[in-house]
């Protein structure tokens, strides 16, 4: 985890940190980490994404694409750092109506969306940096979200699963030029599903649907979910994340375990995730992708 | 279409041709082509896959994995050539129960399935060849199923679609080492969905689900289905196919057209497919993948 070293202790600083909060558990975890460190913090919650509990304690709730309002709040607050956390992809239509009223250049917006989430998020980071803000990743606020290479929990991948894991990391690397594929499922030597815009949960549901009535087994030997950042990914806004629910869904899909990129995948609610994996008999293991597929090493930024 | 030249006129020969018939319209089309050419023919229909109409006129109906019965029929009939046609992937559980009773080596079977359809089908071809049979592809029986490069129908891809098509063929080429991805959907510059074990129809339904409520448009500019054989694919059993229903589903997914590999993708019921594309305003175009992604040229075998 050498790559996370510069980020460690960031939460212990003194300047204001603003959390731009999308969906899922991650934003609240970051707010907690900042609170534990006694760090001044403010939260801007995206309507239609941020959890209700977080929205209630947020300093402002705005529409996802109400960029002008977000920028004016940040100009006013002058934080030391801004962190974008939580899912905002595939936005609820309601989010867009707000955006359309705030943003005049529909053509530009459409072009950004057509080019994919990575480009869109990079554009947001670029916009914030142009205004003089420092954007940091969730792993800078809470470095404990990243895990070093090794096995978490009681179970370990067997020989068959290790083969599937290698295939999975190789395929993710080959997909890195395309704005698709933070995750995929390998059954044996076969890549069975590649995550598209639908997200990991729906991909796993798809695999569960396929394996129902499939052959003679409930649990696929060597059936593995592989999830990791891609080479060249904007790591400050879109590191892939796993959590307890990922284990539940992987188990429902008949998989034998989950492989993530060491220092490349956020593990949200680690203790609950390990407990769920132990309980359901799934392995949970982190690998350094560069050990499997050379020339894919990447260091997480600050 | 130089690669199909050796195959042309095959249907005009005199020896018996046996069609091993899976699902879909293709087996019946081959039987018709053989009938029109006055070629002696027999049909072995796979239970649970072959269309009812074809099953009724079949000389035998067997379980998918009842290999011993298929082989004994072929030994008895001594055909000049055997053609495997129609979908048999993701088999109905019923098909497997038959297989389990006929095949003793479950471990071997499981290993084959784990390695994916390509390997399974290659193993079937190898088995038939070991017994002295000649296996030919559907395009050898009906070369008119393959199309040369060019536009079919009234509509042509625009500049945006051409960019999406290039991205799609490149991504398919990068996926060729993996047993996944005969088809994918590109929206703008973004690969949005890659076909897994679920098949093209379900992938398109997935894209339709994503685009419902998505942004402000019904039709995605530059939204394209790209479907083509992969490098190294066993072309005698698993050439990808498109037909009128593919157009209907692509239209429902909001796509602007379909791009296939020239000489690499079977076009089933071409006239109806072109009529459907014209009616719905979709383009239908064939490209030589080698013109887009060098070093992917492949010739269809006999």
XYZ file of N, CA, C and O in Angstrom, chain A residues 69-238:
680
model
N -24.606 26.171 -8.412
C -24.879 26.259 -6.968
C -23.740 25.610 -6.182
O -23.296 26.154 -5.170
N -23.258 24.444 -6.632
C -22.164 23.772 -5.944
C -20.935 24.677 -5.916
O -20.285 24.851 -4.869
N -20.635 25.296 -7.052
C -19.443 26.143 -7.124
C -19.578 27.374 -6.235
O -18.612 27.788 -5.598
N -20.775 27.934 -6.180
C -20.914 29.150 -5.374
C -20.786 28.817 -3.888
O -20.212 29.591 -3.119
N -21.286 27.641 -3.469
C -21.103 27.217 -2.076
C -19.619 27.028 -1.774
O -19.122 27.458 -0.727
N -18.904 26.379 -2.677
C -17.481 26.123 -2.446
C -16.680 27.430 -2.426
O -15.767 27.604 -1.617
N -17.047 28.362 -3.319
C -16.362 29.661 -3.330
C -16.551 30.378 -1.998
O -15.653 31.046 -1.488
N -17.747 30.198 -1.464
C -18.102 30.851 -0.217
C -17.363 30.203 0.964
O -16.854 30.890 1.846
N -17.294 28.855 0.952
C -16.716 28.134 2.087
C -15.183 28.054 2.018
O -14.534 27.831 3.015
N -14.592 28.131 0.826
C -13.139 28.066 0.633
C -12.492 26.904 1.406
O -11.618 27.109 2.241
N -12.889 25.663 1.109
C -12.337 24.517 1.828
C -10.887 24.246 1.434
O -10.427 24.703 0.385
N -10.191 23.507 2.310
C -8.828 23.095 1.975
C -8.886 21.985 0.922
O -7.984 21.860 0.099
N -9.927 21.160 0.997
C -10.051 20.053 0.046
C -11.516 19.695 -0.171
O -12.361 19.930 0.698
N -11.777 19.141 -1.350
C -13.115 18.663 -1.699
C -12.994 17.190 -2.022
O -12.038 16.765 -2.674
N -13.971 16.385 -1.534
C -13.976 14.968 -1.901
C -15.337 14.621 -2.501
O -16.377 15.020 -1.972
N -15.318 13.938 -3.642
C -16.558 13.453 -4.259
C -16.699 11.995 -3.875
O -15.811 11.196 -4.165
N -17.807 11.644 -3.253
C -17.956 10.259 -2.797
C -19.366 9.759 -3.017
O -20.343 10.495 -2.841
N -19.468 8.500 -3.390
C -20.786 7.867 -3.525
C -21.248 7.849 -4.970
O -20.830 8.646 -5.797
N -22.116 6.907 -5.242
C -22.558 6.668 -6.619
C -23.452 7.793 -7.112
O -24.381 8.219 -6.436
N -23.149 8.303 -8.291
C -24.044 9.257 -8.944
C -24.261 8.883 -10.400
O -24.872 9.611 -11.150
N -23.737 7.741 -10.799
C -23.913 7.338 -12.194
C -25.360 6.915 -12.429
O -26.098 6.634 -11.500
N -25.714 6.817 -13.703
C -27.082 6.480 -14.080
C -28.089 7.260 -13.239
O -28.864 6.693 -12.489
N -28.067 8.573 -13.352
C -28.871 9.389 -12.441
C -30.364 9.197 -12.661
O -30.819 8.846 -13.738
N -31.067 9.419 -11.602
C -32.516 9.442 -11.640
C -32.945 10.588 -12.551
O -32.373 11.655 -12.519
N -33.984 10.348 -13.380
C -34.407 11.410 -14.302
C -34.648 12.740 -13.597
O -34.338 13.793 -14.149
N -35.154 12.677 -12.373
C -35.441 13.909 -11.636
C -34.197 14.779 -11.528
O -34.264 16.006 -11.578
N -33.044 14.118 -11.385
C -31.802 14.864 -11.242
C -31.518 15.698 -12.490
O -30.958 16.790 -12.419
N -31.948 15.156 -13.631
C -31.629 15.847 -14.874
C -32.480 17.071 -15.133
O -32.037 18.017 -15.751
N -33.709 17.012 -14.661
C -34.558 18.172 -14.887
C -33.978 19.389 -14.184
O -33.955 20.485 -14.731
N -33.464 19.161 -12.973
C -32.782 20.252 -12.278
C -31.601 20.745 -13.085
O -31.400 21.951 -13.247
N -30.846 19.806 -13.610
C -29.641 20.151 -14.354
C -29.974 20.981 -15.590
O -29.292 21.945 -15.905
N -31.041 20.572 -16.254
C -31.376 21.260 -17.495
C -31.729 22.712 -17.242
O -31.465 23.581 -18.065
N -32.333 22.985 -16.100
C -32.704 24.362 -15.816
C -31.477 25.194 -15.453
O -31.456 26.398 -15.643
N -30.448 24.540 -14.933
C -29.285 25.280 -14.461
C -28.211 25.428 -15.536
O -27.449 26.374 -15.539
N -28.145 24.441 -16.419
C -27.075 24.440 -17.412
C -27.641 24.770 -18.773
O -28.565 24.123 -19.241
N -27.047 25.729 -19.430
C -27.617 26.136 -20.716
C -27.100 25.285 -21.863
O -27.794 25.064 -22.824
N -25.876 24.821 -21.735
C -25.258 24.159 -22.873
C -25.583 22.666 -22.915
O -24.796 21.825 -22.512
N -26.760 22.368 -23.418
C -27.200 20.977 -23.469
C -26.310 20.113 -24.354
O -26.063 18.953 -24.057
N -25.830 20.704 -25.440
C -25.011 19.929 -26.385
C -23.726 19.449 -25.712
O -23.324 18.297 -25.846
N -23.117 20.347 -24.947
C -21.876 20.008 -24.255
C -22.120 18.897 -23.240
O -21.358 17.943 -23.120
N -23.208 19.038 -22.515
C -23.581 18.068 -21.500
C -23.833 16.698 -22.142
O -23.346 15.666 -21.656
N -24.550 16.706 -23.246
C -24.837 15.458 -23.956
C -23.564 14.792 -24.422
O -23.408 13.578 -24.319
N -22.632 15.594 -24.934
C -21.367 15.056 -25.424
C -20.608 14.406 -24.266
O -20.050 13.319 -24.404
N -20.611 15.064 -23.103
C -19.931 14.512 -21.927
C -20.544 13.174 -21.538
O -19.837 12.212 -21.268
N -21.878 13.120 -21.533
C -22.540 11.880 -21.127
C -22.260 10.769 -22.119
O -22.042 9.627 -21.751
N -22.243 11.136 -23.393
C -22.001 10.121 -24.420
C -20.611 9.524 -24.239
O -20.385 8.357 -24.531
N -19.673 10.304 -23.738
C -18.303 9.804 -23.597
C -18.126 8.977 -22.332
O -17.079 8.386 -22.127
N -19.129 8.944 -21.475
C -19.067 8.010 -20.361
C -18.768 8.656 -19.020
O -18.346 9.797 -18.927
N -18.998 7.865 -17.982
C -18.849 8.345 -16.621
C -17.452 8.864 -16.337
O -17.272 9.883 -15.683
N -16.438 8.114 -16.800
C -15.068 8.530 -16.526
C -14.827 9.956 -16.994
O -14.281 10.784 -16.274
N -15.242 10.219 -18.230
C -15.012 11.547 -18.778
C -15.816 12.596 -18.037
O -15.346 13.694 -17.790
N -17.038 12.235 -17.700
C -17.906 13.168 -16.992
C -17.277 13.536 -15.641
O -17.177 14.704 -15.270
N -16.818 12.504 -14.922
C -16.267 12.755 -13.599
C -14.952 13.523 -13.701
O -14.670 14.399 -12.888
N -14.165 13.179 -14.722
C -12.927 13.925 -14.931
C -13.225 15.390 -15.207
O -12.513 16.282 -14.763
N -14.308 15.625 -15.955
C -14.683 16.995 -16.281
C -15.074 17.755 -15.013
O -14.736 18.929 -14.843
N -15.760 17.063 -14.102
C -16.162 17.707 -12.842
C -14.919 18.052 -12.020
O -14.790 19.162 -11.494
N -13.973 17.102 -11.930
C -12.735 17.360 -11.193
C -11.987 18.536 -11.828
O -11.512 19.442 -11.127
N -11.933 18.538 -13.158
C -11.246 19.614 -13.869
C -11.879 20.970 -13.589
O -11.186 21.970 -13.363
N -13.209 20.966 -13.563
C -13.950 22.207 -13.305
C -13.612 22.737 -11.904
O -13.351 23.921 -11.713
N -13.594 21.826 -10.925
C -13.299 22.230 -9.556
C -11.859 22.746 -9.449
O -11.591 23.744 -8.769
N -10.945 22.073 -10.142
C -9.537 22.501 -10.092
C -9.340 23.848 -10.774
O -8.545 24.673 -10.304
N -10.089 24.055 -11.869
C -9.999 25.354 -12.551
C -10.401 26.486 -11.612
O -9.918 27.607 -11.734
N -11.308 26.174 -10.688
C -11.752 27.200 -9.739
C -10.835 27.271 -8.533
O -11.153 27.941 -7.551
N -9.725 26.549 -8.566
C -8.723 26.664 -7.492
C -8.948 25.709 -6.338
O -8.286 25.824 -5.303
N -9.867 24.724 -6.491
C -10.105 23.782 -5.398
C -9.188 22.575 -5.510
O -8.771 22.189 -6.605
N -8.871 21.998 -4.352
C -8.078 20.781 -4.330
C -9.043 19.603 -4.171
O -9.825 19.565 -3.221
N -8.993 18.661 -5.079
C -9.879 17.500 -5.024
C -9.063 16.294 -4.547
O -8.002 16.011 -5.093
N -9.548 15.631 -3.502
C -8.861 14.433 -3.001
C -9.808 13.239 -3.100
O -11.028 13.400 -3.197
N -9.238 12.064 -3.081
C -10.045 10.849 -3.152
C -10.509 10.411 -1.778
O -9.967 10.842 -0.756
N -11.516 9.535 -1.767
C -12.033 9.004 -0.508
C -10.918 8.317 0.278
O -10.864 8.394 1.511
N -9.979 7.678 -0.432
C -8.900 6.959 0.252
C -7.908 7.915 0.913
O -7.111 7.502 1.732
N -7.948 9.204 0.541
C -7.096 10.182 1.228
C -7.700 10.526 2.590
O -6.992 10.763 3.566
N -9.020 10.544 2.653
C -9.724 10.856 3.894
C -9.714 9.643 4.822
O -9.549 9.765 6.033
N -9.913 8.481 4.259
C -10.028 7.259 5.065
C -9.183 6.165 4.415
O -9.706 5.267 3.759
N -7.855 6.231 4.591
C -6.962 5.276 3.902
C -7.245 3.826 4.287
O -6.890 2.919 3.530
N -7.911 3.628 5.435
C -8.222 2.265 5.858
C -9.258 1.603 4.944
O -9.508 0.398 5.054
N -9.851 2.365 4.022
C -10.796 1.772 3.063
C -10.076 0.910 2.021
O -10.687 0.064 1.394
N -8.779 1.164 1.837
C -8.014 0.338 0.901
C -7.332 -0.779 1.689
O -6.961 -0.599 2.840
N -7.187 -1.931 1.055
C -6.562 -3.055 1.764
C -5.319 -3.517 1.004
O -5.261 -3.427 -0.219
N -4.312 -3.988 1.756
C -3.127 -4.543 1.110
C -3.430 -5.936 0.555
O -4.469 -6.521 0.877
N -2.519 -6.443 -0.260
C -2.700 -7.778 -0.828
C -2.808 -8.808 0.286
O -2.128 -8.713 1.307
N -3.687 -9.776 0.101
C -3.844 -10.820 1.105
C -5.285 -11.244 1.222
O -6.167 -10.694 0.563
N -5.506 -12.227 2.063
C -6.842 -12.762 2.254
C -7.500 -12.097 3.446
O -6.886 -11.928 4.485
N -8.748 -11.696 3.267
C -9.542 -11.190 4.386
C -10.513 -12.298 4.753
O -11.104 -12.918 3.884
N -10.692 -12.516 6.019
C -11.658 -13.534 6.420
C -11.058 -14.923 6.448
O -9.861 -15.110 6.241
N -11.922 -15.924 6.673
C -11.493 -17.283 6.961
C -11.157 -18.091 5.725
O -10.381 -19.030 5.763
N -11.816 -17.770 4.611
C -11.686 -18.628 3.440
C -10.663 -18.074 2.454
O -10.480 -16.867 2.363
N -10.033 -18.968 1.730
C -9.027 -18.563 0.746
C -9.386 -19.155 -0.616
O -10.025 -20.210 -0.691
N -8.990 -18.479 -1.691
C -9.277 -19.029 -3.019
C -8.501 -20.322 -3.259
O -7.333 -20.416 -2.879
N -9.159 -21.298 -3.865
C -8.461 -22.547 -4.209
C -7.792 -22.391 -5.581
O -7.843 -21.321 -6.204
N -7.177 -23.456 -6.029
C -6.423 -23.414 -7.281
C -7.292 -22.962 -8.456
O -6.882 -22.133 -9.276
N -8.512 -23.495 -8.510
C -9.422 -23.164 -9.607
C -9.802 -21.670 -9.568
O -9.834 -20.994 -10.585
N -10.062 -21.185 -8.357
C -10.428 -19.779 -8.214
C -9.254 -18.877 -8.583
O -9.445 -17.815 -9.194
N -8.036 -19.291 -8.253
C -6.869 -18.471 -8.587
C -6.728 -18.323 -10.100
O -6.389 -17.248 -10.603
N -7.020 -19.398 -10.825
C -7.003 -19.319 -12.290
C -8.043 -18.335 -12.797
O -7.786 -17.522 -13.691
N -9.244 -18.406 -12.204
C -10.325 -17.500 -12.601
C -9.951 -16.049 -12.289
O -10.243 -15.134 -13.066
N -9.290 -15.840 -11.158
C -8.889 -14.484 -10.753
C -7.879 -13.906 -11.742
O -7.976 -12.748 -12.149
N -6.931 -14.741 -12.166
C -5.941 -14.259 -13.136
C -6.628 -13.864 -14.443
O -6.366 -12.801 -15.002
N -7.534 -14.738 -14.914
C -8.292 -14.426 -16.135
C -9.040 -13.105 -15.977
O -9.049 -12.262 -16.876
N -9.652 -12.918 -14.810
C -10.440 -11.717 -14.565
C -9.601 -10.445 -14.586
O -9.973 -9.463 -15.248
N -8.468 -10.460 -13.902
C -7.619 -9.262 -13.893
C -7.061 -8.975 -15.289
O -6.936 -7.817 -15.696
N -6.739 -10.040 -16.042
C -6.247 -9.826 -17.411
C -7.315 -9.185 -18.285
O -7.047 -8.273 -19.057
N -8.540 -9.665 -18.146
C -9.631 -9.124 -18.966
C -9.912 -7.670 -18.586
O -10.106 -6.825 -19.459
N -9.917 -7.359 -17.283
C -10.106 -5.964 -16.858
C -9.016 -5.077 -17.466
O -9.284 -3.967 -17.913
N -7.770 -5.576 -17.468
C -6.671 -4.786 -18.042
C -6.892 -4.557 -19.534
O -6.672 -3.450 -20.043
N -7.355 -5.594 -20.241
C -7.590 -5.445 -21.678
C -8.754 -4.496 -21.963
O -8.851 -3.933 -23.049
N -9.654 -4.359 -21.007
C -10.799 -3.459 -21.186
C -10.485 -2.029 -20.760
O -11.324 -1.147 -20.925
N -9.273 -1.797 -20.224
C -9.010 -0.473 -19.643
C -9.125 0.675 -20.648
O -9.451 1.785 -20.237
N -8.904 0.453 -21.980
C -9.112 1.598 -22.886
C -10.579 2.000 -23.019
O -10.870 3.052 -23.582
N -11.498 1.148 -22.569
C -12.926 1.416 -22.776
C -13.561 1.832 -21.461
O -13.154 1.385 -20.400
N -14.581 2.649 -21.563
C -15.214 3.150 -20.352
C -16.247 2.138 -19.860
O -17.422 2.438 -19.731
N -15.793 0.934 -19.623
C -16.659 -0.134 -19.132
C -15.787 -1.094 -18.345
O -14.581 -1.180 -18.565
N -16.409 -1.773 -17.376
C -15.707 -2.895 -16.789
C -14.844 -2.559 -15.598
O -13.629 -2.642 -15.652
N -15.447 -2.152 -14.480
C -14.737 -2.130 -13.212
C -14.863 -3.487 -12.555
O -14.222 -3.750 -11.546
N -15.749 -4.313 -13.082
C -15.997 -5.606 -12.448
C -16.448 -6.615 -13.487
O -17.018 -6.249 -14.517
N -16.168 -7.873 -13.212
C -16.656 -8.943 -14.077
C -16.751 -10.237 -13.269
O -16.220 -10.335 -12.159
N -17.445 -11.194 -13.848
C -17.578 -12.508 -13.212
C -16.918 -13.546 -14.104
O -17.142 -13.571 -15.313
N -16.061 -14.359 -13.496
C -15.424 -15.453 -14.217
C -15.925 -16.759 -13.611
O -15.930 -16.928 -12.390
N -16.396 -17.658 -14.469
C -16.753 -19.012 -14.023
C -15.744 -19.950 -14.654
O -15.706 -20.087 -15.881
N -14.926 -20.571 -13.844
C -13.874 -21.423 -14.388
C -12.920 -20.581 -15.198
O -12.380 -19.592 -14.701
N -12.724 -20.919 -16.466
C -11.827 -20.136 -17.315
C -12.610 -19.143 -18.152
O -12.071 -18.492 -19.028
N -13.891 -19.009 -17.854
C -14.764 -18.244 -18.722
C -15.243 -16.945 -18.100
O -15.837 -16.952 -17.020
N -15.016 -15.827 -18.807
C -15.601 -14.556 -18.388
C -17.073 -14.601 -18.773
O -17.413 -14.655 -19.947
N -17.941 -14.629 -17.776
C -19.363 -14.870 -18.022
C -20.157 -13.575 -18.116
O -21.154 -13.493 -18.813
N -19.707 -12.558 -17.388
C -20.423 -11.281 -17.406
C -19.438 -10.156 -17.162
O -18.524 -10.285 -16.343
N -19.611 -9.076 -17.900
C -18.803 -7.878 -17.700
C -19.749 -6.761 -17.298
O -20.778 -6.554 -17.940
N -19.394 -6.068 -16.222
C -20.264 -5.004 -15.734
C -20.319 -3.863 -16.724
O -19.294 -3.338 -17.145
N -21.525 -3.476 -17.087
C -21.726 -2.304 -17.921
C -22.291 -1.179 -17.075
O -22.029 -1.096 -15.873
N -23.102 -0.342 -17.714
C -23.652 0.807 -17.012
C -24.596 0.400 -15.887
O -24.950 1.214 -15.041
N -24.981 -0.882 -15.832
C -25.987 -1.304 -14.855
C -25.438 -1.450 -13.442
O -26.205 -1.509 -12.483
N -24.133 -1.557 -13.282
C -23.550 -1.675 -11.942
C -23.359 -3.116 -11.492
O -23.908 -4.053 -12.085
N -22.572 -3.267 -10.415
C -22.201 -4.613 -9.946
C -23.397 -5.427 -9.458
O -23.510 -6.622 -9.765
N -24.295 -4.787 -8.711
C -25.437 -5.523 -8.158
C -26.269 -6.161 -9.258
O -26.648 -7.332 -9.173
N -26.556 -5.386 -10.294
C -27.384 -5.926 -11.371
C -26.636 -6.968 -12.193
O -27.227 -7.906 -12.697
N -25.317 -6.780 -12.331
C -24.548 -7.804 -13.041
C -24.612 -9.116 -12.275
O -24.802 -10.185 -12.859
N -24.491 -9.046 -10.952
C -24.548 -10.268 -10.145
C -25.935 -10.903 -10.215
O -26.066 -12.133 -10.251
N -26.974 -10.069 -10.264
C -28.336 -10.602 -10.403
C -28.476 -11.338 -11.733
O -29.117 -12.391 -11.822
N -27.848 -10.791 -12.762
C -27.846 -11.426 -14.082
C -27.180 -12.799 -14.017
O -27.698 -13.782 -14.556
N -26.041 -12.852 -13.356
C -25.329 -14.131 -13.226
C -26.175 -15.114 -12.411
O -26.252 -16.303 -12.740
N -26.839 -14.604 -11.372
C -27.707 -15.464 -10.563
C -28.811 -16.053 -11.434
O -29.146 -17.234 -11.321
N -29.364 -15.230 -12.322
C -30.416 -15.688 -13.227
C -29.917 -16.764 -14.177
O -30.618 -17.728 -14.483
N -28.678 -16.604 -14.638
C -28.111 -17.581 -15.558
C -27.851 -18.913 -14.878
O -28.030 -19.972 -15.459
N -27.396 -18.834 -13.609
C -26.953 -20.071 -12.964
C -28.124 -20.843 -12.367
O -27.988 -21.992 -12.004
N -29.294 -20.173 -12.286
C -30.467 -20.891 -11.817
C -30.783 -21.972 -12.842
O -30.932 -21.693 -14.021
N -30.852 -23.180 -12.439
C -31.128 -24.257 -13.375
C -29.933 -24.620 -14.222
O -30.036 -25.418 -15.139
N -28.808 -24.038 -13.928
C -27.614 -24.245 -14.733
C -26.848 -25.443 -14.212
O -26.386 -25.452 -13.078
N -26.743 -26.429 -15.015
C -25.930 -27.583 -14.703
C -26.332 -28.195 -13.364
O -27.475 -28.057 -12.922
N -25.425 -28.882 -12.715
C -25.847 -29.667 -11.556
C -25.412 -29.068 -10.231
O -25.550 -29.690 -9.198
N -24.925 -27.857 -10.257
C -24.322 -27.339 -9.039
C -25.003 -26.055 -8.569
O -25.493 -25.266 -9.365
N -24.984 -25.863 -7.267
C -25.477 -24.611 -6.701
C -24.346 -23.591 -6.649
O -24.536 -22.408 -6.881
N -23.168 -24.075 -6.301
C -22.019 -23.189 -6.157
C -21.040 -23.478 -7.279
O -20.663 -24.623 -7.491
N -20.676 -22.453 -8.053
C -19.746 -22.679 -9.160
C -18.323 -22.793 -8.628
O -17.834 -21.855 -8.013
N -17.643 -23.909 -8.855
C -16.248 -23.955 -8.450
C -15.490 -22.979 -9.343
O -15.675 -22.968 -10.547
N -14.680 -22.154 -8.731
C -13.952 -21.181 -9.546
C -14.812 -20.043 -10.049
O -14.434 -19.325 -10.963
N -16.001 -19.864 -9.470
C -16.824 -18.721 -9.838
C -16.430 -17.523 -8.993
O -16.549 -17.562 -7.774
N -15.951 -16.474 -9.643
C -15.346 -15.371 -8.897
C -15.819 -14.023 -9.426
O -15.941 -13.836 -10.641
N -16.097 -13.097 -8.505
C -16.279 -11.688 -8.867
C -14.926 -10.996 -8.745
O -14.284 -11.084 -7.693
N -14.479 -10.358 -9.818
C -13.233 -9.585 -9.779
C -13.598 -8.116 -9.960
O -14.297 -7.762 -10.920
N -13.179 -7.284 -9.032
C -13.532 -5.860 -9.100
C -12.315 -5.020 -8.746
O -11.742 -5.178 -7.671
N -11.933 -4.143 -9.636
C -10.733 -3.345 -9.396
C -10.746 -2.114 -10.283
O -11.430 -2.075 -11.309
N -9.976 -1.103 -9.882
C -9.848 0.092 -10.707
C -9.167 -0.258 -12.018
O -8.405 -1.218 -12.103
N -9.468 0.516 -13.045
C -8.821 0.328 -14.337
C -7.613 1.236 -14.438
O -7.541 2.282 -13.790
N -6.670 0.859 -15.305
C -5.542 1.748 -15.585
C -6.094 3.049 -16.157
O -6.995 3.041 -16.991
N -5.582 4.157 -15.686
C -5.984 5.445 -16.244
C -7.285 5.984 -15.689
O -7.743 7.045 -16.082
N -7.893 5.237 -14.757
C -9.158 5.689 -14.183
C -8.947 6.929 -13.302
O -7.925 7.042 -12.635
N -9.895 7.859 -13.325
C -9.836 9.011 -12.427
C -10.107 8.507 -11.008
O -11.253 8.293 -10.617
N -9.013 8.272 -10.260
C -9.117 7.560 -9.005
C -9.660 8.437 -7.885
O -9.996 7.930 -6.814
N -9.772 9.724 -8.098
C -10.251 10.560 -7.004
C -11.767 10.587 -6.922
O -12.336 11.112 -5.983
N -12.433 10.072 -7.921
C -13.892 10.117 -7.864
C -14.559 8.772 -8.091
O -15.711 8.594 -7.781
N -13.843 7.824 -8.601
C -14.572 6.648 -9.062
C -13.858 5.340 -8.739
O -13.929 4.390 -9.505
